[in-house]
Each structure stands twice: as C-alpha cells, then as structure tokens.
GROMACS .gro file of C-alpha atoms in nm:
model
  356
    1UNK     CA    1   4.006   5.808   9.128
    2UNK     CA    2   4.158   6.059   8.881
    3UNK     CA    3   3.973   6.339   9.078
    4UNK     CA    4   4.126   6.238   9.421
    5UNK     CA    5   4.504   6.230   9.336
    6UNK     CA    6   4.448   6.610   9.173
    7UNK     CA    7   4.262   6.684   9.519
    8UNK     CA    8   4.584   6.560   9.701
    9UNK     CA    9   4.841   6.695   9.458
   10UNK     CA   10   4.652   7.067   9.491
   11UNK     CA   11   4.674   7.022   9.903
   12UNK     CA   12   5.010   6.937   9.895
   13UNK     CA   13   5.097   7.230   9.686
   14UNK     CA   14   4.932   7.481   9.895
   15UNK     CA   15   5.107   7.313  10.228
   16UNK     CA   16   5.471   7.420  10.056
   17UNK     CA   17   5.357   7.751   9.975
   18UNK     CA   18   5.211   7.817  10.264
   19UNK     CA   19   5.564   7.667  10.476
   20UNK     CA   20   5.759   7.960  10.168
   21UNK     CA   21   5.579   8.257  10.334
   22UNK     CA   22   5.622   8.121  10.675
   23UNK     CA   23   6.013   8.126  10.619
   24UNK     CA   24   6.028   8.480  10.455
   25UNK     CA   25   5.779   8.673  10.727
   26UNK     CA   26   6.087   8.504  10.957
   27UNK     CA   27   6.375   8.563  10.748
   28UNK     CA   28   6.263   8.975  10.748
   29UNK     CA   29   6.245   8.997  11.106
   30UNK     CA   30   6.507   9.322  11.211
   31UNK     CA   31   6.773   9.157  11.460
   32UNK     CA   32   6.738   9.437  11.775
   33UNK     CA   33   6.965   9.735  11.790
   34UNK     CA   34   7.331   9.704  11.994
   35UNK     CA   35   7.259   9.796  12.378
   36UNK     CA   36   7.425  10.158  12.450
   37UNK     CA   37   7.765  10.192  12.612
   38UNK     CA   38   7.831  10.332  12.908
   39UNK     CA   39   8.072  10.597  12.865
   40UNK     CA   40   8.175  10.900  13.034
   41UNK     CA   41   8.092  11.258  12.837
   42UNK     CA   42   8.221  11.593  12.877
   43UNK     CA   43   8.188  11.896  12.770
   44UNK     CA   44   8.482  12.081  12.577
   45UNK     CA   45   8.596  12.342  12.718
   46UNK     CA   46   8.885  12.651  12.641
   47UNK     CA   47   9.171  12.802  12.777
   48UNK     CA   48   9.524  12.976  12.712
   49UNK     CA   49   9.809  12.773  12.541
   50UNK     CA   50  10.104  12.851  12.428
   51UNK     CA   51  10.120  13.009  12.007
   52UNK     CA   52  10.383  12.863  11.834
   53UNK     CA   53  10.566  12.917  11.480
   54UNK     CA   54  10.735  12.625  11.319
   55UNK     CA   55  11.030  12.664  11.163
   56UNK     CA   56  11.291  12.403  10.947
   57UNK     CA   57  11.650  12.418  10.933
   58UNK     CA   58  11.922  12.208  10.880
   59UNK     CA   59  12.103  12.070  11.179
   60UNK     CA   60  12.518  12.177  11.132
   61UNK     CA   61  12.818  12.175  11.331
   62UNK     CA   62  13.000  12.463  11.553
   63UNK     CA   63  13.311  12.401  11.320
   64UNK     CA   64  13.381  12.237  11.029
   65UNK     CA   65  13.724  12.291  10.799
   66UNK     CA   66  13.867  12.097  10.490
   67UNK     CA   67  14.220  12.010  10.641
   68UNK     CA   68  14.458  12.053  10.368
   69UNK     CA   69  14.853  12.023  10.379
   70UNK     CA   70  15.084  12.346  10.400
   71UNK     CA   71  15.376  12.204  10.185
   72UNK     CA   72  15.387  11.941   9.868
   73UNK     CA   73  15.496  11.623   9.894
   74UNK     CA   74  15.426  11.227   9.907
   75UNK     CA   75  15.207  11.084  10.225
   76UNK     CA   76  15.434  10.839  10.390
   77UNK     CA   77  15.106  10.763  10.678
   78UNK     CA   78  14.770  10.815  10.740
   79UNK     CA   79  14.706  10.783  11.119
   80UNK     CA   80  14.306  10.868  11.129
   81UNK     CA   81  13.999  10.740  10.996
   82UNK     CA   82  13.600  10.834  10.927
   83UNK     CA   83  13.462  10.896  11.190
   84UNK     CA   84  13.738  10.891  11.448
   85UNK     CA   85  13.766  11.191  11.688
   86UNK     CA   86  14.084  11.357  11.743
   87UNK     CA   87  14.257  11.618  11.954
   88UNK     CA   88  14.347  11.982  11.904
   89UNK     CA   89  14.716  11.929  11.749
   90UNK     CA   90  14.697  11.546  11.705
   91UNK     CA   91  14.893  11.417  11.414
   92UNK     CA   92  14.642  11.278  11.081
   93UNK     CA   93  14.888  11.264  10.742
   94UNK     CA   94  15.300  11.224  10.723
   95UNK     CA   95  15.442  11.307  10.466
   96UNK     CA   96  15.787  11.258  10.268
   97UNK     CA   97  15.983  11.552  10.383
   98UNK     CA   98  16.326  11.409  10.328
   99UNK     CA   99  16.470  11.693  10.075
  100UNK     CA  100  16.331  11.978  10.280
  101UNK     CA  101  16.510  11.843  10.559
  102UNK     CA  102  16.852  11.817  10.319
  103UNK     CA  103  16.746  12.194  10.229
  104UNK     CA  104  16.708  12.315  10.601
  105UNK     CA  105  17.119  12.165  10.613
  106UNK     CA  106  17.255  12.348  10.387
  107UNK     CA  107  16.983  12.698  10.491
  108UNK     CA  108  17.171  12.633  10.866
  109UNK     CA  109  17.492  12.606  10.694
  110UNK     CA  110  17.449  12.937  10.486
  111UNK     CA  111  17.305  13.083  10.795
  112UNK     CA  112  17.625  13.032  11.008
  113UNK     CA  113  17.849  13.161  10.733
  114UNK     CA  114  17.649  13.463  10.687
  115UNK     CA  115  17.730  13.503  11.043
  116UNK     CA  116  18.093  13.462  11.026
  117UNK     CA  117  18.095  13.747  10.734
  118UNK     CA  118  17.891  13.987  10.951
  119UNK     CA  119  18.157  13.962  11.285
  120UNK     CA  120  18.434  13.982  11.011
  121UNK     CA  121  18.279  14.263  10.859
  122UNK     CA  122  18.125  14.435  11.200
  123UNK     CA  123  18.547  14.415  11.301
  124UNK     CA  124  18.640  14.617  10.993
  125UNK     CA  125  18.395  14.875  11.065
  126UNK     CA  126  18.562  14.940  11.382
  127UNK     CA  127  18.897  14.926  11.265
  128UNK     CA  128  18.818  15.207  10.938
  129UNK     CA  129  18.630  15.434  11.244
  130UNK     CA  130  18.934  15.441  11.428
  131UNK     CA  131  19.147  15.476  11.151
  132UNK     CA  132  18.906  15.773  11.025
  133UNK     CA  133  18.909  15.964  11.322
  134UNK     CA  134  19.280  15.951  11.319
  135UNK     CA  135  19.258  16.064  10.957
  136UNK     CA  136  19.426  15.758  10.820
  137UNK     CA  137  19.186  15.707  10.571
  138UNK     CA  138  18.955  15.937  10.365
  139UNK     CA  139  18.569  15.931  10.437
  140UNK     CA  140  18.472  15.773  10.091
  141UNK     CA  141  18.721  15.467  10.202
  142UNK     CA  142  18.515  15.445  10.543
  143UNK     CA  143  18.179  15.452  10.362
  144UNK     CA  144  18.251  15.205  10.137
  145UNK     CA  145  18.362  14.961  10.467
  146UNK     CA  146  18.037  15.061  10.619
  147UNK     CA  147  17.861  14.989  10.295
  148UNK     CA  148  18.030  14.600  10.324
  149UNK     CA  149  17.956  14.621  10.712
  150UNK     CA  150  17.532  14.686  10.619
  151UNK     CA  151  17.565  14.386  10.351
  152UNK     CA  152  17.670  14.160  10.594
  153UNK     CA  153  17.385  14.203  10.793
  154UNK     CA  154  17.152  14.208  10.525
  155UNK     CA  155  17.258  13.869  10.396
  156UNK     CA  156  17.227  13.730  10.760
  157UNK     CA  157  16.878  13.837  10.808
  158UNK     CA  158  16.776  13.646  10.438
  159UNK     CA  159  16.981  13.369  10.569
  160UNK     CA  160  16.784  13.337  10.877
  161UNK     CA  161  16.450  13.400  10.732
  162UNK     CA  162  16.507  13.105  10.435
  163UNK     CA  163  16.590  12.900  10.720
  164UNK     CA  164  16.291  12.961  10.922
  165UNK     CA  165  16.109  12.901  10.563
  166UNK     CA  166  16.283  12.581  10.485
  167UNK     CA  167  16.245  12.473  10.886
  168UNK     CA  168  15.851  12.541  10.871
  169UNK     CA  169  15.867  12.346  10.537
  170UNK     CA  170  15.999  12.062  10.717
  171UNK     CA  171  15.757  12.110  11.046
  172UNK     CA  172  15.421  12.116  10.759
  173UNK     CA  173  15.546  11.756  10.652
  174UNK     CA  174  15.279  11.650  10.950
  175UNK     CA  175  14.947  11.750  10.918
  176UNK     CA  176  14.739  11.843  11.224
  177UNK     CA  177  14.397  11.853  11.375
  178UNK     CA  178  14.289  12.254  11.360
  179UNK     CA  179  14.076  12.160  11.657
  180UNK     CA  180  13.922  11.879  11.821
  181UNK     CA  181  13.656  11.722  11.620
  182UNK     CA  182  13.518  11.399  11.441
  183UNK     CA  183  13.681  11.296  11.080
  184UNK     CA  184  13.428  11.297  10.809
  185UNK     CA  185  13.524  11.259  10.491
  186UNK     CA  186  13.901  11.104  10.416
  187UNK     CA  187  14.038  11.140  10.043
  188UNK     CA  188  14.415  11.052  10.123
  189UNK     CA  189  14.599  10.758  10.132
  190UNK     CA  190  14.971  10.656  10.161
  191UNK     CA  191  15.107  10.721   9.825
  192UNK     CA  192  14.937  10.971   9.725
  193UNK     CA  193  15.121  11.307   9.590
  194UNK     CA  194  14.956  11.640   9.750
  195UNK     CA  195  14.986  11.994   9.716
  196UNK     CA  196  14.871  12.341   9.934
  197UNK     CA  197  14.505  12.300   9.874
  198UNK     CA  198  14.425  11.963   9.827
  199UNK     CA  199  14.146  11.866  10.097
  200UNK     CA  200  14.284  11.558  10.285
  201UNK     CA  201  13.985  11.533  10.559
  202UNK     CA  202  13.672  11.721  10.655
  203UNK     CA  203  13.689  11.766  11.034
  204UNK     CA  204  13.379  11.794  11.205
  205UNK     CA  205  13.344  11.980  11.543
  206UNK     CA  206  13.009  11.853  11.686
  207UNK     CA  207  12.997  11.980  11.996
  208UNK     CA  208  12.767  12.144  11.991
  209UNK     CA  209  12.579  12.165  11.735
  210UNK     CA  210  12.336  12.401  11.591
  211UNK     CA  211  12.074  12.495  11.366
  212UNK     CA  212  12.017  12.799  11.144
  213UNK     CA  213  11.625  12.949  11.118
  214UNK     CA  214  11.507  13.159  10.894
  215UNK     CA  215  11.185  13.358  11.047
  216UNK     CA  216  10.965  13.522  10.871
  217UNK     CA  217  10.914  13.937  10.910
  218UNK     CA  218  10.644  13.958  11.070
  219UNK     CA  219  10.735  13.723  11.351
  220UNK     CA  220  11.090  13.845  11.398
  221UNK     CA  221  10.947  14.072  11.686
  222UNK     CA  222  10.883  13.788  11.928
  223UNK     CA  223  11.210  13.642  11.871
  224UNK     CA  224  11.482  13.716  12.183
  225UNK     CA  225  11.824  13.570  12.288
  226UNK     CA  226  11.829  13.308  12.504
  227UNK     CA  227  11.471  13.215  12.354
  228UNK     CA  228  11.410  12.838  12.396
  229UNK     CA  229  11.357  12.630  12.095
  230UNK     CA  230  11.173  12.254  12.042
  231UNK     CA  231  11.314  12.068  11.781
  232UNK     CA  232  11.204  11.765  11.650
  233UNK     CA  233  11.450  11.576  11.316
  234UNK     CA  234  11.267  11.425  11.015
  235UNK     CA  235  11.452  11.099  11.093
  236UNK     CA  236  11.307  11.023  11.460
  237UNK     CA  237  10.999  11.286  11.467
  238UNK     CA  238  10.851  11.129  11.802
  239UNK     CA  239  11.141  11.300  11.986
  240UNK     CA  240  11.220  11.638  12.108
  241UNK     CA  241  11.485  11.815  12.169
  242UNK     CA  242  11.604  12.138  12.344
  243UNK     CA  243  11.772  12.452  12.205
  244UNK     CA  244  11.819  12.804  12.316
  245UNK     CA  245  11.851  13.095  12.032
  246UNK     CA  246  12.203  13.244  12.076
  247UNK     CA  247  12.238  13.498  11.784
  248UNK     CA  248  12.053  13.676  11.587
  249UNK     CA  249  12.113  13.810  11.205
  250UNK     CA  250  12.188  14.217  11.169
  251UNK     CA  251  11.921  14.238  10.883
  252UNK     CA  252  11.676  14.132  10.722
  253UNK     CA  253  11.711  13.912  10.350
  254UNK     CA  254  11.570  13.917  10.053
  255UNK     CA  255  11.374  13.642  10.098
  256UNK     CA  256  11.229  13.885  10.445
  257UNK     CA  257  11.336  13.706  10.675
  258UNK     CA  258  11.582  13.732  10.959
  259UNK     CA  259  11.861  13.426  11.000
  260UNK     CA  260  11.860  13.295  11.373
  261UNK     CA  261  12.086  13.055  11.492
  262UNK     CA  262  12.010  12.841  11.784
  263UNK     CA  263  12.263  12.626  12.003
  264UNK     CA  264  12.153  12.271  12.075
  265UNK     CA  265  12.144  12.147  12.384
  266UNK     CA  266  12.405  11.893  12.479
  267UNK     CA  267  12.391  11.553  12.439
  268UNK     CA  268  12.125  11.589  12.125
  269UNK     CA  269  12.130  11.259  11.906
  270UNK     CA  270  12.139  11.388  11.595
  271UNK     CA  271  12.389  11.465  11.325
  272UNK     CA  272  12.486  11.740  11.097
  273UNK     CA  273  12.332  11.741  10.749
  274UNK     CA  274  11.992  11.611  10.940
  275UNK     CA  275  11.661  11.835  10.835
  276UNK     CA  276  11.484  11.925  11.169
  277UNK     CA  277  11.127  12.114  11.231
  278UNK     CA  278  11.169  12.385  11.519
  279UNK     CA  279  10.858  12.511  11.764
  280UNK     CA  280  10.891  12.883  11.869
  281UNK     CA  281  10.688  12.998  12.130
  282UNK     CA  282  10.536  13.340  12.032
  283UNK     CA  283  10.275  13.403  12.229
  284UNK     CA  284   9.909  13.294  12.357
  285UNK     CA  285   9.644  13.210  12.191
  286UNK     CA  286   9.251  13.029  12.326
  287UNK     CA  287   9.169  12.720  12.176
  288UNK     CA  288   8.993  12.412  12.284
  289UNK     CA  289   9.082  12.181  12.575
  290UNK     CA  290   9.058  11.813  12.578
  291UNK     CA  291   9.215  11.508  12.823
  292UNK     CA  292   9.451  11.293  12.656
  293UNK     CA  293   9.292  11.039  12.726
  294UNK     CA  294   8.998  11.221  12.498
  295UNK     CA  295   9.196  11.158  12.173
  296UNK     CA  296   9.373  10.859  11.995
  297UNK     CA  297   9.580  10.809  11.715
  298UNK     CA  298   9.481  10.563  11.462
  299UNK     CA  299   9.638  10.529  11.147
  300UNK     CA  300   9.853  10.889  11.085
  301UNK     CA  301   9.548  11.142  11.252
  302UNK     CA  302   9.449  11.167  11.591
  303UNK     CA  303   9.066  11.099  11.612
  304UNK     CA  304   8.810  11.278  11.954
  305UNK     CA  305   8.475  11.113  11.959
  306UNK     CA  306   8.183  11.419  12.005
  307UNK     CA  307   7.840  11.275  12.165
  308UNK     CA  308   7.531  11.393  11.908
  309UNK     CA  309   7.194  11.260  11.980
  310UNK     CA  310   7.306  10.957  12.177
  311UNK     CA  311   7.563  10.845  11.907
  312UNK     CA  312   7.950  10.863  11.882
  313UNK     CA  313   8.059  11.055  11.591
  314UNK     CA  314   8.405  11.021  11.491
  315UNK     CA  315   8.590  11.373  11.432
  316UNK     CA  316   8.951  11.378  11.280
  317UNK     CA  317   9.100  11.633  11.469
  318UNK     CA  318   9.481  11.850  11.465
  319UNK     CA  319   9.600  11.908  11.833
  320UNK     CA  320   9.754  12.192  11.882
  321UNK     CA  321  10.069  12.232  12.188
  322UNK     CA  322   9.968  12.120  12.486
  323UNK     CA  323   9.895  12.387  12.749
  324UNK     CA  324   9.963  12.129  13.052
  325UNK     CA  325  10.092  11.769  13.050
  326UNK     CA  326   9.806  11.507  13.088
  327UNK     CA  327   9.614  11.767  12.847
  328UNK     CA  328   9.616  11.829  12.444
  329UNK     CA  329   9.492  12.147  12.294
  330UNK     CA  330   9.292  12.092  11.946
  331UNK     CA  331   9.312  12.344  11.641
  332UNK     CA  332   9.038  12.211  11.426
  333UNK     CA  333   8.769  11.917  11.487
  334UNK     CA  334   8.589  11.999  11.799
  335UNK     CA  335   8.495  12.335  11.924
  336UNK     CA  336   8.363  12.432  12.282
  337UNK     CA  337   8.029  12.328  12.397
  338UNK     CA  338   8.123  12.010  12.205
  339UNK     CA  339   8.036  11.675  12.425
  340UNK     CA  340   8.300  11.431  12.348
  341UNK     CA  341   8.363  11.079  12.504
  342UNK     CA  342   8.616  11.129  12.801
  343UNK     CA  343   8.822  10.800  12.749
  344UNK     CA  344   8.855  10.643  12.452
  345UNK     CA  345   8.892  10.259  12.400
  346UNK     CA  346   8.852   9.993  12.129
  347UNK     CA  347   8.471   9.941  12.186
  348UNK     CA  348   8.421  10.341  12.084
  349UNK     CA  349   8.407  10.321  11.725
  350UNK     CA  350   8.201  10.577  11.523
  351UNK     CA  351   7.801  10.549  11.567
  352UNK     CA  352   7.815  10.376  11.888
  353UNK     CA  353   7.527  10.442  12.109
  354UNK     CA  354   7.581  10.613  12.412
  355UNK     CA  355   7.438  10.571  12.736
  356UNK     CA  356   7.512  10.913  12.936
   0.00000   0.00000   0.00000
C-alpha cells in the first residue's frame, strides 16, 4: 500500500512538469515579422535653387515725431487718443491762450500808433525838404527831422514783428498733426501745464513701413535697388511678406557691414517695434530635390524617410528654399542617389519594411 501512493504521487509529479515545459517551448515561440508596406520610392535627385542670406531687422515706421507744443501754457482739451489716426493739420491739444490773446490787443494797438507816428513824421520830412531847398532852415535842422522820420519807421517795423510774434503765440495755443499718422503714446491731459519741449504724443506714420538690414561685407555685392526681399516677423513666422530694397547706405560700418533699408509692401500686418527675419536672394546654388509630399513636419523638424535594405529609416532633415512650388530643396539629411519614400503618411514610421 505505502509503495503504491509514492508510485502515484511520483506520476503525478512528472505529468505537471512535463505540462511546465509544454507551456514555455509555447510561450518562446517569435510572433512573425509585420508584412512590408507598399510604398512608392524614389530616387533623390539635384538641381538649381535659389541661395539666400538671412538677415534680422526691426520692423519701423516711414515717420515718426514726438509732437510737442510751440508756446507754454495750460491744456484746456485733448481731442485724440492711442491709437487713433489723424490728418495732416488736424487739431490734438488746446490750450489756455487767453493772455496771449490780451497781449496780441495791445501788440495791434502799439502797431497802429507806431503807424500814426511814421505818416506824422514821413509829413515833416517833406515839409523840412521843402523848407531846405528854399534855405529856410539849415541842413543840421533837416537831418535831425530825417533822423525822427527813420525812427518812426524803425519802431513800426518792431511793432509789426512783436505782433506777428504775439499773433503766432496765440495761433501755437492748438497743437497739430505734423502729418498724417497713428497716435502712439499720449502723456497729456487737460490740466496739465506744458512748455516748448515737452512731448505730448508720439505720432506714428505707418504707411509704409520699413525695415533696416545690416549685410554683411562680403555679401554687399549682390545687393541692388529694387532687390526683392521675404520677410517673415518672430510673432507669426508661418507668414511671408514682400519688400523691395529702396536705399542703400554710402559706407560701410564698423561693425562691416552696409545698412539697407527696404520698403514693405502695402498692406503688411505687422507693426513697428516687431523683430522680423529677411531672405535675400543672392544667387544659385545645387542641392538636393525632394516632393513635398516627401517630407513632414513632426514635432519642430521636418523628417524624409530614405529606403536602406528594405527598411524606412527616419532622417531629420533642414529644407532649404524651394526651387518650384509643389517641391522643397534639402540642405542636410539626404543627399542624391538617396531612395526615400515618395509620400509620407502615418503608417511610415521609422524601420518599417518596405515592399518596392
């Protein structure tokens, strides 16, 4: 009896061990590889795109003045705001020009005096020549009447010149636009006492605007009037916009370089103050072509897919400008003779097999 149930305990333990290895020669079994993708290759290929420098500037206005007022006094009315625009001439700041006006009274009143002296004293002068030529009176008697006669005027002409003074006094008690523009800054308000100098606004002429490059030495060469310019602002860097290079500096800096300035093409939306990157075309230059449809952008780097030994390799890549739309032209990442997958979608991921 006691030599049967070890019999059946020993069979028993040999049945799970032998059911253990069954499971593991199972469990290691390699689950077969992913079936290829069908995917169309080409082969990279080269030609002629355009060579261009980038520049940065700062985007600024055609104009742009710190309106001050011409006389002293206290601002009676502010008729603008930030960021209104205004006319050439249009009133922005009244002020308090009541005792200029009382001064221009009494210049006017001096002035027409000074005018009744002079036709008093211009009738004397005729008088002592007439008397002189009939030897009434001596020639030191006539000079001193023509003496009086010169005085007169004199004190006419500073009568009309303080009035003119006093009457421009009165006309600078209303401040004007210099030019047609935006208002940017405003540091006035009613009740405030200025003075010739203060700045009451910063006007803004915005159209249009431009940008100032600095290019390097070596490249000032390729740079020509009426030389169009890509620019593309920090704040909104997937758009572009036009300019043409209107003037050029006289000489070159310290810093060797030559200061450009470009004109903007209207109806740019940006604002001055912005930072902007600008593409100069220089020249020509042979790199490598691709489809855009060859490359995507995931993440913040454009990505091509090159074909090596029936796998998908994933190459970060820089594109270069493009040398004709539908195409992108690549700096670094893929070179000619390269096969790369011809349209790229979410199933092309790197080590994908590829069935050609």
């Amino acid at each position: 009896m006691y030599w049967k149930t070890v019999a059946t305990v020993a069979l028993a333990l040999l049945a799970a061990l032998s059911a253990c290895k069954q499971k593991e020669d199972g469990g290691s079994t390699k689950a077969p590889p992913p079936a290829p993708i069908k995917l169309e290759v080409i082969t990279v290929g080269e030609a002629p795109v355009p060579q261009q420098m980038v520049l940065t500037g700062i985007i600024k206005a055609d104009q742009r003045s710190e309106v001050t007022a011409d006389t002293a006094g206290k601002v009676v009315g502010v008729m603008v705001d930030r960021g209104q625009r205004v006319k050439m001439g249009q009133e922005l700041v009244r002020l308090d020009v009541r005792t200029q006006a009382l001064s221009a009274r009494e210049a006017q009143a001096n002035l027409a005096t000074a005018r009744a002296q002079r036709q008093l004293a211009e009738e004397e002068c005729k008088r002592a020549q007439s008397l002189l030529d009939k030897g009434a009176i001596t020639r030191s008697e006539y000079d001193r009447q023509t003496t009086q006669c010169t005085s007169a005027l004199q004190q006419v002409s500073a009568a009309e010149a303080r009035t003119a003074m006093i009457a421009k006094s009165v006309a600078d008690g209303i401040v004007r636009a210099p030019f047609e523009g935006v208002i940017g800054e405003k540091n006035v308000t009613p009740g405030d006492w200025v003075a010739p100098g203060r700045p009451l606004f910063t006007l803004i002429d915005d159209d249009p605007l431009r940008i100032e490059l600095s290019v390097p030495e070596a490249a000032v060469r390729a740079i020509k009037p009426d030389q169009r310019v890509e620019l593309t602002a920090v704040a909104d860097p997937e758009k572009t916009y036009g300019a043409t290079i209107t003037r050029l500096g006289a000489e070159i800096g310290r810093t060797r370089s030559l200061m450009v300035e470009a004109t903007l093409d209207k109806g740019a939306e940006l604002v001055p103050g912005m930072f902007a990157e600008a593409k100069v075309t220089i020249g020509q230059v042979i790199r490598p072509v691709l489809p855009a449809s060859a490359v995507v952008k995931r993440g913040k780097t454009w990505h091509a897919f090159v074909v090596v030994n029936g796998e998908a390799q994933d190459r970060i890549v820089q594109l270069g400008t493009p040398p004709a739309p539908g195409q992108v032209s690549i700096v670094q990442g893929v070179a000619k003779g390269d096969k790369v997958v011809a349209k790229i979608t979410e199933q092309v991921v790197d080590g994908v097999r590829v069935a050609l």
